[in-house]
PDB file of C-alpha atoms in Angstrom:
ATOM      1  CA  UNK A   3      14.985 -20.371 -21.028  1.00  0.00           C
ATOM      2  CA  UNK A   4      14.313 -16.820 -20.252  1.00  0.00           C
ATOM      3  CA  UNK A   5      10.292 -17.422 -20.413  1.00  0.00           C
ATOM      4  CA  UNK A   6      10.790 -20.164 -17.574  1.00  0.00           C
ATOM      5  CA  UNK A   7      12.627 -16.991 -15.632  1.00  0.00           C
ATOM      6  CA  UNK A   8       9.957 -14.789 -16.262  1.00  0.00           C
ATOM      7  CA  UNK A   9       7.097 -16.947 -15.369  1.00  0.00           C
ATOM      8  CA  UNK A  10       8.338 -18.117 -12.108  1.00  0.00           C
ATOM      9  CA  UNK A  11       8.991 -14.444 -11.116  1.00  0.00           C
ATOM     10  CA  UNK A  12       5.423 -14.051 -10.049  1.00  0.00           C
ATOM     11  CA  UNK A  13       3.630 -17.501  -8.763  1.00  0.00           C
ATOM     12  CA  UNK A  14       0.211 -16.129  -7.579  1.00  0.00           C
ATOM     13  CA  UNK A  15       1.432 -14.374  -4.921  1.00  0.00           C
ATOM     14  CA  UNK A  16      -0.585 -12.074  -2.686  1.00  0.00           C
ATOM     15  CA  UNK A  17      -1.165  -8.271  -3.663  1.00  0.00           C
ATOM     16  CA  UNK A  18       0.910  -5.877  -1.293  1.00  0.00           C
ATOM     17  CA  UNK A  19       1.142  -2.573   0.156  1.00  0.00           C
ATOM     18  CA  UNK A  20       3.275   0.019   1.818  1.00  0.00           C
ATOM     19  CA  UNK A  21       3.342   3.709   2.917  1.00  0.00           C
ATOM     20  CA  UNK A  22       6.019   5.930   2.267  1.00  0.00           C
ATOM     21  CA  UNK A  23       6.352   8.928   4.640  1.00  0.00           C
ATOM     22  CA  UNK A  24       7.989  11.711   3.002  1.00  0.00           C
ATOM     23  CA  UNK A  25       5.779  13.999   5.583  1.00  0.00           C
ATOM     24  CA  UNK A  26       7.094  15.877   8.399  1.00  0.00           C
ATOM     25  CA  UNK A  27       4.395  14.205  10.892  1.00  0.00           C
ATOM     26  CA  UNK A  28       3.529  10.293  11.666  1.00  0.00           C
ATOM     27  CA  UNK A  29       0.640   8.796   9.915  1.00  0.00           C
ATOM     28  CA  UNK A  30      -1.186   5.625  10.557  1.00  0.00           C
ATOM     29  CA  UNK A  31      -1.900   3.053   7.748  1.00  0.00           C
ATOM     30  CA  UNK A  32      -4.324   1.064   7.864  1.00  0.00           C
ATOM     31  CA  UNK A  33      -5.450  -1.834   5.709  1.00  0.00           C
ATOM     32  CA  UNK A  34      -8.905  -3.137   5.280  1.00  0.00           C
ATOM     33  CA  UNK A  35     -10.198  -5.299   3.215  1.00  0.00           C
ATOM     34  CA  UNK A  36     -14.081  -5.648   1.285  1.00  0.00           C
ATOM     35  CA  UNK A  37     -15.477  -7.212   4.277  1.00  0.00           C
ATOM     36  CA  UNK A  38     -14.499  -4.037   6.654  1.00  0.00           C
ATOM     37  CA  UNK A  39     -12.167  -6.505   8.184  1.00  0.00           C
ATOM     38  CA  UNK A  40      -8.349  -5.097   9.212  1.00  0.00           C
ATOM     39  CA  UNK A  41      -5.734  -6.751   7.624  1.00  0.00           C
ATOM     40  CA  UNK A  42      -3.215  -4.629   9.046  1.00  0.00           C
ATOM     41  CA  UNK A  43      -2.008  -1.557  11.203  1.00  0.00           C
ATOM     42  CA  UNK A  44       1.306   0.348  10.981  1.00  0.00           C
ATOM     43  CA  UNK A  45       2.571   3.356  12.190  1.00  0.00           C
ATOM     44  CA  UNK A  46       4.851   5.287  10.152  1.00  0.00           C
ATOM     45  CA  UNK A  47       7.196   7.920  11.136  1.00  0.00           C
ATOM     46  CA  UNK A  48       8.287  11.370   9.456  1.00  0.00           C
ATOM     47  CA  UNK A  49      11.225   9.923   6.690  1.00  0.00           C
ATOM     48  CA  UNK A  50      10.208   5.974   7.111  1.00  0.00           C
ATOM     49  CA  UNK A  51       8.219   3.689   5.338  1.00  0.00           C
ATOM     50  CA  UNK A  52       6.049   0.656   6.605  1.00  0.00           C
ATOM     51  CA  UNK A  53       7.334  -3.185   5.715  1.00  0.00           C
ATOM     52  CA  UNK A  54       5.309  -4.324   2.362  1.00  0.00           C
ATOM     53  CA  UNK A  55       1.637  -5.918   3.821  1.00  0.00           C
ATOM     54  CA  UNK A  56       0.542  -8.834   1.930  1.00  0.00           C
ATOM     55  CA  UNK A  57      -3.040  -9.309   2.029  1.00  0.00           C
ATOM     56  CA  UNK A  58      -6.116 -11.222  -0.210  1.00  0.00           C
ATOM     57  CA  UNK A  59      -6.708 -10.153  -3.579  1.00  0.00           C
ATOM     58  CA  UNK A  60      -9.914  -7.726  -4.038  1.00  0.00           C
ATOM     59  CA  UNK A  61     -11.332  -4.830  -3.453  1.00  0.00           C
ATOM     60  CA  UNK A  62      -9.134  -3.675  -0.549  1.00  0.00           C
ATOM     61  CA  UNK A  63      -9.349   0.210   1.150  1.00  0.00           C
ATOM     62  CA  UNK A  64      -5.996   2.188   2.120  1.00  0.00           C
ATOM     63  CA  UNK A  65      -6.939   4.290   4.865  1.00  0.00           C
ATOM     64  CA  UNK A  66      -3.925   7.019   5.841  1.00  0.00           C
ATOM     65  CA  UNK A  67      -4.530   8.916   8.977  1.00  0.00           C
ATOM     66  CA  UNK A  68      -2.137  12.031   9.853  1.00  0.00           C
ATOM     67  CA  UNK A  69      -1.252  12.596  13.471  1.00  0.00           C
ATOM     68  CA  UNK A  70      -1.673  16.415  13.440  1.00  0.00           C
ATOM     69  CA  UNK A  71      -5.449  17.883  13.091  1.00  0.00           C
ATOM     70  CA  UNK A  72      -4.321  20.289  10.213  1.00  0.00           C
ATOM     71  CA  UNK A  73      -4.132  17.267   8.077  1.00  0.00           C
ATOM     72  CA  UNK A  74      -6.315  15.202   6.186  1.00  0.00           C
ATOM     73  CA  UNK A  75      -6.640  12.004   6.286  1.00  0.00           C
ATOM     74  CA  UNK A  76      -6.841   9.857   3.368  1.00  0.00           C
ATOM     75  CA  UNK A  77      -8.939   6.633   1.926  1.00  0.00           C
ATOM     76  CA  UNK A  78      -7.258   4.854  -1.509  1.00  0.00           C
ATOM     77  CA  UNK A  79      -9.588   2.205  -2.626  1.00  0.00           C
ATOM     78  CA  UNK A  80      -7.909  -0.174  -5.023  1.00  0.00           C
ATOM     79  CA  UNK A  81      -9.222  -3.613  -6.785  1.00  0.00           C
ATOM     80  CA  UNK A  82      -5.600  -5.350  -5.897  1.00  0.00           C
ATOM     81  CA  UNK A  83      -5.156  -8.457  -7.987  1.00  0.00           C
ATOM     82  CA  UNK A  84      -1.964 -11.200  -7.367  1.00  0.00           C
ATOM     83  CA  UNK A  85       1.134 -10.428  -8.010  1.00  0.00           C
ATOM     84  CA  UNK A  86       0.373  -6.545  -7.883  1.00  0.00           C
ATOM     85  CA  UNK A  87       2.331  -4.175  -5.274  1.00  0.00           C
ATOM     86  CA  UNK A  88       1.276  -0.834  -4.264  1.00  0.00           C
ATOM     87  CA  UNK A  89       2.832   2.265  -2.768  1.00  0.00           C
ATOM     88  CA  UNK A  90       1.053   4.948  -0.948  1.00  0.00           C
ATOM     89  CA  UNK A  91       3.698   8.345  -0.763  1.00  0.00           C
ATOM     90  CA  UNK A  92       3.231  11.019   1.564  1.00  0.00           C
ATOM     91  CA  UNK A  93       4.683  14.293  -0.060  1.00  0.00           C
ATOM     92  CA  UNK A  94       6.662  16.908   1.453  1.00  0.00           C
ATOM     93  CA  UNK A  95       3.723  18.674   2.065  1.00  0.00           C
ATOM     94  CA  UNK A  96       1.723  15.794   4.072  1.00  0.00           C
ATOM     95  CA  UNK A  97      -0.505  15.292   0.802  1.00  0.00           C
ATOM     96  CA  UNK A  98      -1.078  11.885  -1.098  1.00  0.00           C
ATOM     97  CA  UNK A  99       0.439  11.116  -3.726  1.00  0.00           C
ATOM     98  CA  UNK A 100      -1.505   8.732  -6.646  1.00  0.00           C
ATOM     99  CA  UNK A 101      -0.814   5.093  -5.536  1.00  0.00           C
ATOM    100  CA  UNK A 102       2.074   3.688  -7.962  1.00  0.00           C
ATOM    101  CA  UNK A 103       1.156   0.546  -8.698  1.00  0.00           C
ATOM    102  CA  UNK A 104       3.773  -2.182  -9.406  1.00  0.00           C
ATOM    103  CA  UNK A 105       2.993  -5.309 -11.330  1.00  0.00           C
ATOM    104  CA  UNK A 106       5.256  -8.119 -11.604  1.00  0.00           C
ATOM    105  CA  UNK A 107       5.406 -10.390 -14.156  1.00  0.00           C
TER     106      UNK A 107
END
């Protein structure tokens, strides 16, 4: 009985992706797939984070743009499979963290 559980967990759902800002400026996050087509667009204040983004499976680019010119901006390009999460962390010190990548099963 537990298998049946643990199988319908995950049913081929669509990879996703959000930003945590643990940054003391806003950054933009910005979602593009393969194609160069934009899946999505937050904003994300100092101490937030964005709602997850569900998007295609692929080849998909995480672009992070800082608000202040001191800071670089960022590009994460992950091959996102279904039923794969990702989260993008801003550290204290407006750097990028690696990606941690959550699979479900």
């Amino acid at each position: 009985m537990s298998d049946e559980i643990a199988t319908t967990f995950c049913d081929n759902q669509d990879p996703q992706s959000r930003l945590i800002n643990n940054g003391t400026i806003a950054y933009t996050f910005t979602i593009i797939d393969i194609d160069q087509n934009v899946i999505e667009i937050l904003n994300v204040a100092p101490g937030t984070s964005s709602s997850w983004s569900s998007f295609n499976e692929g080849e998909t680019i995480f672009s992070i743009d800082g608000s202040a010119n001191n800071v670089s901006d960022s590009k994460v390009v992950l091959d996102m499979s279904t039923c794969t999460k990702v989260e993008i962390v801003i550290n204290n010190l407006n750097e990028v963290n690696e990606p941690i990548i959550l699979t479900l099963d």
